[in-house]
Amino acid sequence: MPMCTPRSLALGLLLLAPCCARPAVYHVAQNHPAASDDNLGTADSPWKTVARAAQVAEAGDRVVIHEGLYREWAEPRNSGRPGAPIVYEGAEGQTVVMTGADVLTDWQRVPGDPAIYRIPWAARFIINTVDGKPIYHHPADDEHLRSGRAEQLIVDGKVWDSPQLVLSLDALEPGTFFPDVEHDTLYLRLPDDSDPNAHAIEGCTRGMIFGTDPWRRPEGFDHVWVRGLTFRYGATFAQRPAVWLLGKHNLVEDCVIEWMCGGGVGVGPEGGVLRRCVIRNCGHVGGAATGTRFLNEDCLWEGNSRKPISRGWDAGGVKICRSHHGAFERCTFRNNGGPGLWFDIDDADVVVRNCLFEGNEQHGIFIEISRDIYVTNNAFFRNGVRAEGLGGWSVAGLTLAESRSCVVAHNLFVGNKDGIALREQGPRYLDTPDLGDVPFRNVGHVISDNISALNQGYQLGLWYDAAFFGMHPGEREKHQSEEEFAATVQAEQPDRWFDPLQQGLLIDRNLYWAAEGQKLVLYGCPWRVRSREFADLPTFADATGF
């Protein structure tokens, strides 16, 4: 029989220790009189910062965060495991806020008039460097010199960012501020020229509040759950969340994400869950769980994309790209700038079910260059009514744009700009990981059993800006006649010539109700000669074959 020596026994116990160690419960309580990051993190001897807990917690551990306003960034060092996540949660019944802003005091008046005040300001938010020059705004074009920046102040509880931010000392007017990054100085002029030392002034100094990003840690962390916290005032750019659970099988639950300068929250790119969260008033897109095998349920997106960042580039309550196999269940998208929910660039196999889309600036849902999106049992009210001019063409409760094989069924559309719309500017070619190079255009959709009633434009709008309906105004100088144009396109660019009736579309069993004297259906964009409007379905069917 082999003998067990003290050395081998010690080695065996050492190897077993990590597997047998009991999960720990740590406490963070900044208001506790004995709180210190030098403590053990127990209920009686808690840590002062969430960041301290984030450096210690391991798989299976739970971090309970007690009442307080935590001005910090916490980046989890470790990952959990399947069945043993690391949980960060607010203490039951307590209000826990993590913020990217700090209190700004000791303002000094600049000599002379007007009443301009200043303080040292070391924060620099740089999105990129081009030819050795730092770029302070995203997107990096002149249109977004102000709205694309990450600086944000909170003045007596009111958020100031792009409307109040100016780019020179000479531009300071009442109710504005100037972050002079070249001289590490922040200038402020209040609306009534009063002394800011008599007011509550905060400035956003952190672009990340919880989590990490792919430039710092490409793999992120896995199996981390966050519950019951409020996150606000992050100095974020567009497309950069302040709360970013980057990795696999992470979860954000029962949280509030609000008033970020740019992006709000991101969970993914694999197995992410966003549940019962409120994402509101972020300067850019609110954010979501995205990537692959993701779930968003029982969440509210409200008032996001409040800054004037280009609606044609990236905007909305949520915009997702190249995300597959996911769902939005029982969610609300209300009063967001741009669309409520935007699928753009090869999103596939995503379900949107039992959701409400209300009062969004543009579409309730915009499905663009995507496939196999299933939209069922949702309600759409008053979306797109703020979209103006030709820039609002094809805006509707729901718009399918150059997409494939989507299902839109059992939905209610009332009071939107249009009810249901199909926009066609295809084909738009896209290299996909599973199908190769695909010519995206509206093919194979099933649109059935919906109610589209009392929408402001058309109850069904087929906004086909396509050669089949004749020349675009910009092509009329190139061709002698419509007949010559049609022959040329069919001979030289046959992929541009397609009859909507031949694209495998099923539009059936829908109920349409227009106001008296209002046209029911649009067939083709009005600036093309073969476009027509129809006041009733029999006439539309007889004329088109649908």
Coordinates of C-alpha atoms in Angstrom, one line a residue:
M1 CA 0.0 0.0 0.0
P2 CA 1.5 3.4 -1.0
M3 CA 2.4 5.6 1.9
C4 CA 1.0 9.1 2.2
T5 CA 3.9 11.4 3.2
P6 CA 3.2 14.8 4.9
R7 CA 4.6 16.5 1.7
S8 CA 2.2 14.6 -0.7
L9 CA -0.7 15.2 1.7
A10 CA 0.0 19.0 1.8
L11 CA 0.3 19.1 -2.0
G12 CA -3.0 17.3 -2.4
L13 CA -4.8 19.6 -0.1
L14 CA -3.3 22.6 -1.9
L15 CA -4.6 21.3 -5.2
L16 CA -8.1 20.7 -3.8
A17 CA -8.3 24.0 -2.0
P18 CA -9.6 26.1 -4.9
C19 CA -12.4 23.6 -5.7
C20 CA -13.5 23.2 -2.1
A21 CA -13.3 26.9 -1.0
R22 CA -16.7 28.3 -0.1
P23 CA -18.0 31.3 -2.1
A24 CA -17.5 34.5 -0.2
V25 CA -19.9 37.3 0.4
Y26 CA -18.2 40.7 0.4
H27 CA -19.6 44.1 1.5
V28 CA -18.9 47.6 0.2
A29 CA -20.4 50.4 2.3
Q30 CA -18.8 53.8 1.8
N31 CA -21.0 55.4 4.5
H32 CA -20.0 52.9 7.2
P33 CA -17.9 54.7 9.8
A34 CA -15.2 52.0 9.5
A35 CA -15.2 51.6 5.7
S36 CA -11.7 51.2 4.2
D37 CA -10.2 49.3 1.3
D38 CA -7.7 48.0 3.8
N39 CA -10.5 46.0 5.5
L40 CA -11.5 42.4 4.9
G41 CA -14.7 43.3 3.1
T42 CA -17.1 41.8 5.7
A43 CA -20.4 43.3 6.9
D44 CA -18.7 44.7 10.0
S45 CA -15.5 45.7 8.3
P46 CA -16.6 46.7 4.7
W47 CA -14.6 48.0 1.8
K48 CA -15.1 51.6 0.8
T49 CA -15.1 51.2 -3.0
V50 CA -16.6 48.8 -5.5
A51 CA -13.3 48.9 -7.4
R52 CA -11.6 47.1 -4.4
A53 CA -14.2 44.3 -4.5
A54 CA -13.8 44.0 -8.3
Q55 CA -10.1 43.2 -7.8
V56 CA -10.8 40.5 -5.3
A57 CA -14.1 38.7 -6.1
E58 CA -13.8 35.3 -7.8
A59 CA -16.1 32.7 -9.2
G60 CA -19.1 32.1 -7.0
D61 CA -18.5 35.2 -4.8
R62 CA -21.2 37.8 -4.2
V63 CA -20.5 41.5 -3.6
V64 CA -23.2 43.4 -1.7
I65 CA -23.0 47.2 -2.3
H66 CA -24.7 49.3 0.3
E67 CA -26.3 52.7 0.1
G68 CA -24.1 55.4 -1.3
L69 CA -23.0 57.6 -4.2
Y70 CA -19.9 55.9 -5.6
R71 CA -17.7 58.2 -7.7
E72 CA -15.5 55.6 -9.3
W73 CA -14.9 53.0 -12.1
A74 CA -14.9 49.3 -11.2
E75 CA -13.4 46.8 -13.6
P76 CA -13.8 43.1 -12.6
R77 CA -10.5 41.4 -12.6
N78 CA -11.8 37.8 -12.6
S79 CA -14.4 35.8 -14.4
G80 CA -17.0 33.5 -12.9
R81 CA -17.9 30.0 -14.1
P82 CA -21.0 28.3 -15.3
G83 CA -23.2 27.9 -12.2
A84 CA -20.8 30.1 -10.2
P85 CA -21.1 33.7 -11.5
I86 CA -19.5 36.7 -9.7
V87 CA -22.5 38.8 -8.6
Y88 CA -22.4 42.5 -7.8
E89 CA -25.6 43.7 -6.3
G90 CA -27.2 46.6 -4.5
A91 CA -28.2 45.8 -0.9
E92 CA -31.9 45.1 -0.7
G93 CA -34.0 48.2 -0.2
Q94 CA -31.1 50.6 -0.5
T95 CA -30.2 53.1 -3.3
V96 CA -26.8 52.5 -4.8
V97 CA -25.5 54.9 -7.5
M98 CA -22.3 54.7 -9.4
T99 CA -21.4 57.9 -11.2
G100 CA -18.8 59.1 -13.7
A101 CA -19.0 62.7 -12.3
D102 CA -17.1 64.5 -9.6
V103 CA -18.0 67.6 -7.6
L104 CA -16.3 70.7 -9.0
T105 CA -15.5 73.5 -6.5
D106 CA -13.1 76.4 -5.9
W107 CA -14.1 78.3 -9.1
Q108 CA -12.1 81.4 -9.7
R109 CA -13.5 84.4 -11.6
V110 CA -11.6 85.4 -14.7
P111 CA -10.7 89.1 -14.4
G112 CA -13.0 91.6 -16.1
D113 CA -16.5 91.2 -17.6
P114 CA -18.5 89.1 -18.4
A115 CA -18.7 86.8 -15.3
I116 CA -16.7 83.8 -16.5
Y117 CA -15.3 81.4 -14.0
R118 CA -12.6 78.7 -14.3
I119 CA -11.0 75.7 -12.6
P120 CA -8.1 73.4 -13.4
W121 CA -9.4 70.6 -15.7
A122 CA -7.1 67.6 -16.4
A123 CA -9.7 65.4 -18.1
R124 CA -9.0 64.7 -21.7
F125 CA -11.4 62.4 -23.7
I126 CA -9.6 61.3 -26.8
I127 CA -11.3 58.8 -29.2
N128 CA -8.5 58.5 -31.7
T129 CA -5.2 60.0 -32.8
V130 CA -4.6 60.9 -36.5
D131 CA -1.1 62.0 -37.6
G132 CA -0.2 62.6 -34.0
K133 CA -3.2 64.8 -33.4
P134 CA -5.8 63.8 -30.8
I135 CA -9.4 63.6 -31.9
Y136 CA -11.9 64.7 -29.3
H137 CA -15.2 63.9 -31.1
H138 CA -16.9 60.9 -32.6
P139 CA -17.8 60.8 -35.4
A140 CA -14.7 62.7 -36.4
D141 CA -16.3 65.1 -38.9
D142 CA -17.1 68.8 -38.6
E143 CA -20.8 68.1 -38.1
H144 CA -20.0 66.5 -34.7
L145 CA -17.3 68.9 -33.4
R146 CA -19.6 69.6 -30.4
S147 CA -22.2 66.9 -30.3
G148 CA -19.6 64.1 -30.7
R149 CA -17.6 65.2 -27.6
A150 CA -17.7 63.4 -24.2
E151 CA -17.5 66.4 -21.8
Q152 CA -20.6 66.8 -19.7
L153 CA -21.5 69.0 -16.7
I154 CA -24.3 68.7 -14.2
V155 CA -25.4 72.2 -13.1
D156 CA -27.9 72.2 -10.2
G157 CA -29.1 68.8 -11.3
K158 CA -29.5 69.6 -15.0
V159 CA -27.3 68.0 -17.6
W160 CA -25.2 70.2 -19.8
D161 CA -23.4 68.8 -22.9
S162 CA -23.5 69.6 -26.6
P163 CA -26.1 72.4 -26.5
Q164 CA -24.1 74.2 -23.8
L165 CA -20.6 73.2 -24.9
V166 CA -18.6 75.7 -26.9
L167 CA -15.1 75.4 -28.4
S168 CA -13.5 78.7 -27.6
L169 CA -13.4 81.3 -24.8
D170 CA -14.8 83.9 -27.1
A171 CA -17.9 81.8 -27.7
L172 CA -18.8 81.7 -24.0
E173 CA -22.3 83.1 -23.6
P174 CA -24.6 82.8 -20.6
G175 CA -25.4 79.2 -20.0
T176 CA -22.3 77.7 -21.7
F177 CA -19.0 76.0 -20.8
F178 CA -15.7 75.6 -22.6
P179 CA -13.3 72.7 -21.9
D180 CA -9.9 74.1 -22.9
V181 CA -8.0 70.8 -23.2
E182 CA -4.9 72.5 -24.5
H183 CA -4.5 74.5 -21.3
D184 CA -6.1 72.1 -18.8
T185 CA -8.8 74.6 -17.8
L186 CA -12.6 74.4 -17.7
Y187 CA -14.5 77.7 -18.2
L188 CA -18.1 78.2 -17.1
R189 CA -20.6 81.0 -17.5
L190 CA -23.9 80.5 -15.8
P191 CA -27.2 81.7 -17.3
D192 CA -27.5 84.6 -14.7
D193 CA -23.7 85.2 -14.5
S194 CA -23.8 84.1 -10.9
D195 CA -20.9 82.6 -9.0
P196 CA -20.8 78.8 -9.5
N197 CA -19.4 78.3 -6.0
A198 CA -23.0 79.0 -4.9
H199 CA -24.3 76.2 -7.0
A200 CA -24.0 72.4 -7.2
I201 CA -21.7 71.7 -10.1
E202 CA -20.4 68.3 -11.2
G203 CA -18.2 67.3 -14.1
C204 CA -18.0 63.9 -15.8
T205 CA -14.4 62.7 -15.4
R206 CA -14.8 59.0 -16.2
G207 CA -15.8 57.4 -19.5
M208 CA -16.2 54.0 -18.0
I209 CA -18.2 53.3 -14.8
F210 CA -18.4 49.6 -14.6
G211 CA -16.8 47.0 -16.9
T212 CA -14.1 47.1 -19.6
D213 CA -13.6 47.7 -23.3
P214 CA -12.1 45.6 -26.1
W215 CA -9.1 47.9 -26.5
R216 CA -8.1 47.4 -22.8
R217 CA -9.1 43.7 -22.5
P218 CA -10.1 42.1 -25.8
E219 CA -11.5 39.0 -24.2
G220 CA -13.3 40.9 -21.4
F221 CA -14.6 38.8 -18.5
D222 CA -17.3 36.0 -18.3
H223 CA -20.1 35.0 -16.0
V224 CA -20.4 38.4 -14.2
W225 CA -23.8 39.5 -13.0
V226 CA -24.8 43.0 -12.0
R227 CA -28.0 43.7 -10.2
G228 CA -29.9 46.6 -8.5
L229 CA -27.6 49.5 -9.3
T230 CA -28.0 52.9 -10.9
F231 CA -25.3 54.2 -13.2
R232 CA -25.2 57.8 -14.5
Y233 CA -23.2 60.6 -15.9
G234 CA -20.5 58.8 -17.9
A235 CA -18.2 60.8 -20.1
T236 CA -18.8 58.5 -23.0
F237 CA -18.6 58.9 -26.8
A238 CA -21.1 57.6 -29.2
Q239 CA -20.8 53.8 -29.6
R240 CA -18.9 53.5 -26.2
P241 CA -21.0 52.3 -23.3
A242 CA -20.3 53.5 -19.8
V243 CA -21.5 50.1 -18.4
W244 CA -19.8 47.5 -20.6
L245 CA -20.0 43.8 -19.6
L246 CA -17.7 42.6 -22.4
G247 CA -17.5 38.9 -22.6
K248 CA -19.6 35.7 -22.4
H249 CA -22.7 35.0 -20.4
N250 CA -22.8 38.3 -18.5
L251 CA -26.0 39.8 -17.1
V252 CA -27.3 43.2 -16.1
E253 CA -30.5 43.0 -14.2
D254 CA -32.8 45.5 -12.4
C255 CA -30.5 48.4 -13.1
V256 CA -30.9 52.0 -14.2
I257 CA -28.5 53.4 -16.8
E258 CA -29.1 57.1 -17.4
W259 CA -27.8 60.5 -18.6
M260 CA -24.6 59.3 -20.2
C261 CA -23.0 61.7 -22.5
G262 CA -22.8 59.1 -25.3
G263 CA -23.4 55.4 -25.1
G264 CA -25.2 53.7 -22.2
V265 CA -24.8 49.9 -21.7
G266 CA -23.4 47.0 -23.6
V267 CA -23.6 43.3 -22.7
G268 CA -22.0 40.7 -25.0
P269 CA -20.8 39.5 -27.5
E270 CA -22.0 36.1 -26.4
G271 CA -24.8 34.9 -24.2
G272 CA -25.5 38.3 -22.7
V273 CA -28.7 39.2 -20.8
L274 CA -30.3 42.6 -20.1
R275 CA -33.3 42.2 -17.9
R276 CA -35.7 44.6 -16.2
C277 CA -33.5 47.6 -16.8
V278 CA -34.3 51.2 -17.5
I279 CA -32.0 52.9 -20.1
R280 CA -32.9 56.5 -20.5
N281 CA -31.7 59.9 -21.6
C282 CA -28.3 58.9 -22.9
G283 CA -26.8 61.3 -25.4
H284 CA -26.4 58.5 -28.0
V285 CA -27.8 55.0 -28.3
G286 CA -28.9 53.5 -25.0
G287 CA -27.4 50.1 -25.8
A288 CA -28.4 46.5 -25.2
A289 CA -27.4 42.9 -25.0
T290 CA -26.1 42.0 -28.5
G291 CA -23.8 39.6 -30.3
T292 CA -24.9 36.0 -30.4
R293 CA -27.5 34.1 -28.3
F294 CA -28.5 37.3 -26.5
L295 CA -31.7 38.2 -24.6
N296 CA -33.2 41.6 -23.7
E297 CA -36.4 41.3 -21.7
D298 CA -38.7 43.6 -19.7
C299 CA -36.5 46.7 -20.3
L300 CA -37.4 50.3 -21.1
W301 CA -35.5 52.5 -23.5
E302 CA -36.6 56.1 -23.2
G303 CA -35.3 59.5 -24.4
N304 CA -32.0 58.2 -25.7
S305 CA -30.1 59.7 -28.6
R306 CA -31.1 63.1 -27.3
K307 CA -28.0 64.7 -28.8
P308 CA -28.0 65.8 -32.4
I309 CA -25.7 63.0 -33.7
S310 CA -26.5 62.1 -37.3
R311 CA -29.7 60.0 -37.5
G312 CA -28.4 58.4 -40.7
W313 CA -25.2 57.2 -39.1
D314 CA -26.1 55.7 -35.7
A315 CA -29.1 56.6 -33.5
G316 CA -32.0 55.3 -31.6
G317 CA -32.9 53.6 -28.3
V318 CA -31.0 50.5 -29.6
K319 CA -29.0 49.9 -32.7
I320 CA -27.4 46.5 -33.3
C321 CA -25.2 45.2 -36.0
R322 CA -24.1 41.7 -37.1
S323 CA -26.0 40.1 -34.2
H324 CA -27.5 36.7 -34.5
H325 CA -29.9 34.4 -32.5
G326 CA -31.3 36.8 -30.0
A327 CA -34.5 38.3 -28.6
F328 CA -36.3 41.4 -27.4
E329 CA -39.2 40.4 -25.2
R330 CA -41.8 42.6 -23.5
C331 CA -39.7 45.7 -23.9
T332 CA -40.7 49.4 -24.3
F333 CA -39.0 51.9 -26.7
R334 CA -40.4 55.4 -26.1
N335 CA -39.4 58.9 -27.3
N336 CA -36.0 58.0 -28.5
G337 CA -34.1 60.1 -31.1
G338 CA -33.9 58.2 -34.4
P339 CA -35.6 54.7 -34.4
G340 CA -36.7 52.9 -31.3
L341 CA -34.9 49.7 -32.4
W342 CA -32.6 49.6 -35.4
F343 CA -31.3 46.4 -37.0
D344 CA -28.5 47.3 -39.4
I345 CA -26.0 45.1 -41.3
D346 CA -26.6 41.4 -41.3
D347 CA -28.6 40.9 -38.1
A348 CA -30.3 37.5 -38.3
D349 CA -32.6 35.2 -36.4
V350 CA -33.8 37.8 -33.9
V351 CA -37.3 37.8 -32.3
V352 CA -39.1 40.9 -31.3
R353 CA -42.2 40.0 -29.4
N354 CA -44.8 41.6 -27.1
C355 CA -43.0 45.0 -27.2
L356 CA -44.3 48.6 -27.3
F357 CA -42.9 51.3 -29.6
E358 CA -44.2 54.7 -28.9
G359 CA -43.3 58.3 -29.9
N360 CA -39.9 57.5 -31.3
E361 CA -38.5 60.3 -33.6
Q362 CA -38.2 57.9 -36.6
H363 CA -39.3 54.3 -37.1
G364 CA -40.5 52.2 -34.2
I365 CA -38.5 49.4 -35.7
F366 CA -36.1 49.8 -38.7
I367 CA -34.8 46.6 -40.2
E368 CA -32.0 47.4 -42.7
I369 CA -29.7 45.0 -44.6
S370 CA -30.8 42.1 -42.3
R371 CA -32.6 38.8 -42.5
D372 CA -34.9 36.5 -40.6
I373 CA -36.1 39.0 -38.1
Y374 CA -39.4 38.0 -36.5
V375 CA -41.7 40.8 -35.3
T376 CA -44.8 39.5 -33.7
N377 CA -47.5 40.7 -31.3
N378 CA -46.1 44.3 -30.8
A379 CA -47.8 47.7 -30.7
F380 CA -46.6 50.8 -32.5
F381 CA -48.0 54.2 -31.7
R382 CA -47.1 57.7 -33.0
N383 CA -43.6 56.7 -34.3
G384 CA -42.0 58.9 -37.0
V385 CA -44.3 61.9 -36.7
R386 CA -41.3 64.1 -35.8
A387 CA -39.5 63.1 -39.0
E388 CA -39.7 66.0 -41.5
G389 CA -39.5 66.5 -45.3
L390 CA -38.0 64.0 -47.7
G391 CA -35.6 62.9 -44.9
G392 CA -38.6 61.2 -43.4
W393 CA -39.6 59.2 -46.5
S394 CA -40.4 55.6 -45.8
V395 CA -40.4 56.3 -42.0
A396 CA -43.1 54.1 -40.4
G397 CA -44.1 52.2 -37.3
L398 CA -42.0 49.4 -38.9
T399 CA -39.9 49.7 -42.0
L400 CA -38.2 46.8 -43.9
A401 CA -35.3 48.1 -45.9
E402 CA -33.3 46.0 -48.3
S403 CA -33.8 42.9 -46.1
R404 CA -34.6 39.2 -46.5
S405 CA -37.1 36.7 -45.2
C406 CA -38.6 38.7 -42.3
V407 CA -41.9 38.0 -40.6
V408 CA -44.2 40.8 -39.4
A409 CA -47.4 39.3 -37.9
H410 CA -50.1 40.1 -35.4
N411 CA -48.9 43.7 -34.7
L412 CA -50.9 46.9 -34.2
F413 CA -49.9 50.2 -36.0
V414 CA -51.8 53.3 -35.1
G415 CA -51.0 57.0 -35.5
N416 CA -47.5 56.5 -37.0
K417 CA -46.1 58.5 -40.0
D418 CA -46.8 55.4 -42.1
G419 CA -48.1 52.1 -40.7
I420 CA -46.0 49.4 -42.4
A421 CA -43.3 50.4 -45.0
L422 CA -40.9 48.6 -47.3
R423 CA -38.0 50.7 -48.5
E424 CA -36.1 49.6 -51.5
Q425 CA -32.8 51.0 -52.7
G426 CA -31.1 47.6 -53.4
P427 CA -29.5 45.5 -54.2
R428 CA -27.0 46.2 -51.4
Y429 CA -24.3 43.6 -51.5
L430 CA -22.9 42.4 -48.2
D431 CA -20.4 39.6 -47.3
T432 CA -22.0 37.4 -44.7
P433 CA -20.2 34.8 -42.6
D434 CA -22.6 31.9 -43.6
L435 CA -24.0 32.8 -47.0
G436 CA -21.1 34.6 -48.6
D437 CA -21.8 37.7 -50.7
V438 CA -25.5 38.4 -50.6
P439 CA -27.5 41.0 -52.6
F440 CA -29.8 42.4 -49.9
R441 CA -33.2 43.6 -51.1
N442 CA -36.7 43.0 -49.9
V443 CA -37.4 39.4 -50.7
G444 CA -39.3 36.6 -49.0
H445 CA -41.1 38.6 -46.3
V446 CA -44.3 37.5 -44.7
I447 CA -46.5 40.4 -43.6
S448 CA -49.8 39.1 -42.2
D449 CA -52.5 39.5 -39.7
N450 CA -51.6 43.0 -38.7
I451 CA -53.8 46.0 -38.0
S452 CA -52.6 49.3 -39.6
A453 CA -55.0 52.1 -38.8
L454 CA -55.2 55.9 -38.9
N455 CA -51.5 56.4 -39.6
Q456 CA -50.7 59.8 -41.0
G457 CA -49.3 58.9 -44.4
Y458 CA -50.0 55.4 -45.8
Q459 CA -51.2 52.4 -44.0
L460 CA -48.9 50.4 -46.3
G461 CA -46.1 52.2 -48.1
L462 CA -44.0 50.4 -50.7
W463 CA -41.3 53.0 -51.0
Y464 CA -39.5 51.4 -53.9
D465 CA -36.8 53.8 -55.1
A466 CA -36.0 51.3 -57.8
A467 CA -35.5 51.2 -61.6
F468 CA -38.7 49.2 -62.1
F469 CA -40.7 52.3 -61.3
G470 CA -38.8 54.5 -63.7
M471 CA -35.9 56.9 -63.7
H472 CA -34.7 58.7 -60.5
P473 CA -34.7 62.5 -61.1
G474 CA -30.9 62.4 -61.0
E475 CA -30.9 60.0 -64.0
R476 CA -33.0 62.0 -66.4
E477 CA -30.1 63.9 -68.0
K478 CA -28.4 60.6 -68.8
H479 CA -31.3 58.9 -70.7
Q480 CA -33.5 60.1 -73.6
S481 CA -36.7 58.4 -72.4
E482 CA -38.1 56.0 -69.9
E483 CA -38.1 53.2 -72.5
E484 CA -34.4 53.8 -73.2
F485 CA -33.6 53.9 -69.5
A486 CA -35.5 50.6 -68.8
A487 CA -33.7 48.8 -71.7
T488 CA -30.3 50.1 -70.6
V489 CA -30.8 49.0 -67.0
Q490 CA -32.1 45.5 -68.0
A491 CA -29.2 45.0 -70.4
E492 CA -26.3 46.4 -68.3
Q493 CA -27.4 46.2 -64.7
P494 CA -30.0 43.4 -64.5
D495 CA -29.7 43.2 -60.7
R496 CA -31.2 46.7 -60.5
W497 CA -34.4 45.6 -62.4
F498 CA -36.8 43.7 -60.3
D499 CA -40.6 43.6 -60.0
P500 CA -41.8 43.7 -56.4
L501 CA -44.4 41.1 -57.3
Q502 CA -41.7 38.6 -58.2
Q503 CA -39.8 38.8 -54.9
G504 CA -41.7 36.2 -52.9
L505 CA -43.5 38.7 -50.7
L506 CA -46.6 37.6 -48.9
I507 CA -48.7 40.5 -47.8
D508 CA -52.1 39.1 -46.7
R509 CA -54.8 39.1 -44.1
N510 CA -54.0 42.6 -42.8
L511 CA -56.6 45.1 -41.7
Y512 CA -56.1 48.6 -43.0
W513 CA -58.1 51.6 -42.0
A514 CA -57.4 55.1 -43.4
A515 CA -59.0 58.4 -42.5
E516 CA -61.7 59.7 -44.9
G517 CA -60.1 61.0 -48.1
Q518 CA -56.7 59.5 -47.3
K519 CA -54.8 57.1 -49.6
L520 CA -54.4 53.7 -48.3
V521 CA -51.3 52.3 -50.2
L522 CA -48.3 53.7 -51.9
Y523 CA -46.7 51.7 -54.7
G524 CA -43.3 53.0 -55.7
C525 CA -41.6 56.3 -54.7
P526 CA -43.5 59.4 -55.9
W527 CA -40.5 60.8 -57.7
R528 CA -40.5 57.9 -60.2
V529 CA -43.1 57.9 -63.0
R530 CA -44.7 54.5 -62.4
S531 CA -45.5 55.3 -58.7
R532 CA -49.1 55.1 -57.8
E533 CA -51.4 55.6 -54.8
F534 CA -54.4 53.5 -54.0
A535 CA -57.4 54.3 -51.9
D536 CA -58.6 50.7 -51.5
L537 CA -57.2 47.2 -51.6
P538 CA -59.2 45.8 -54.6
T539 CA -57.9 48.5 -56.8
F540 CA -54.4 48.0 -55.6
A541 CA -54.6 44.2 -56.1
D542 CA -56.1 44.6 -59.6
A543 CA -53.5 47.1 -60.7
T544 CA -50.4 45.4 -59.3
G545 CA -51.2 41.7 -58.8
F546 CA -50.6 41.7 -55.1

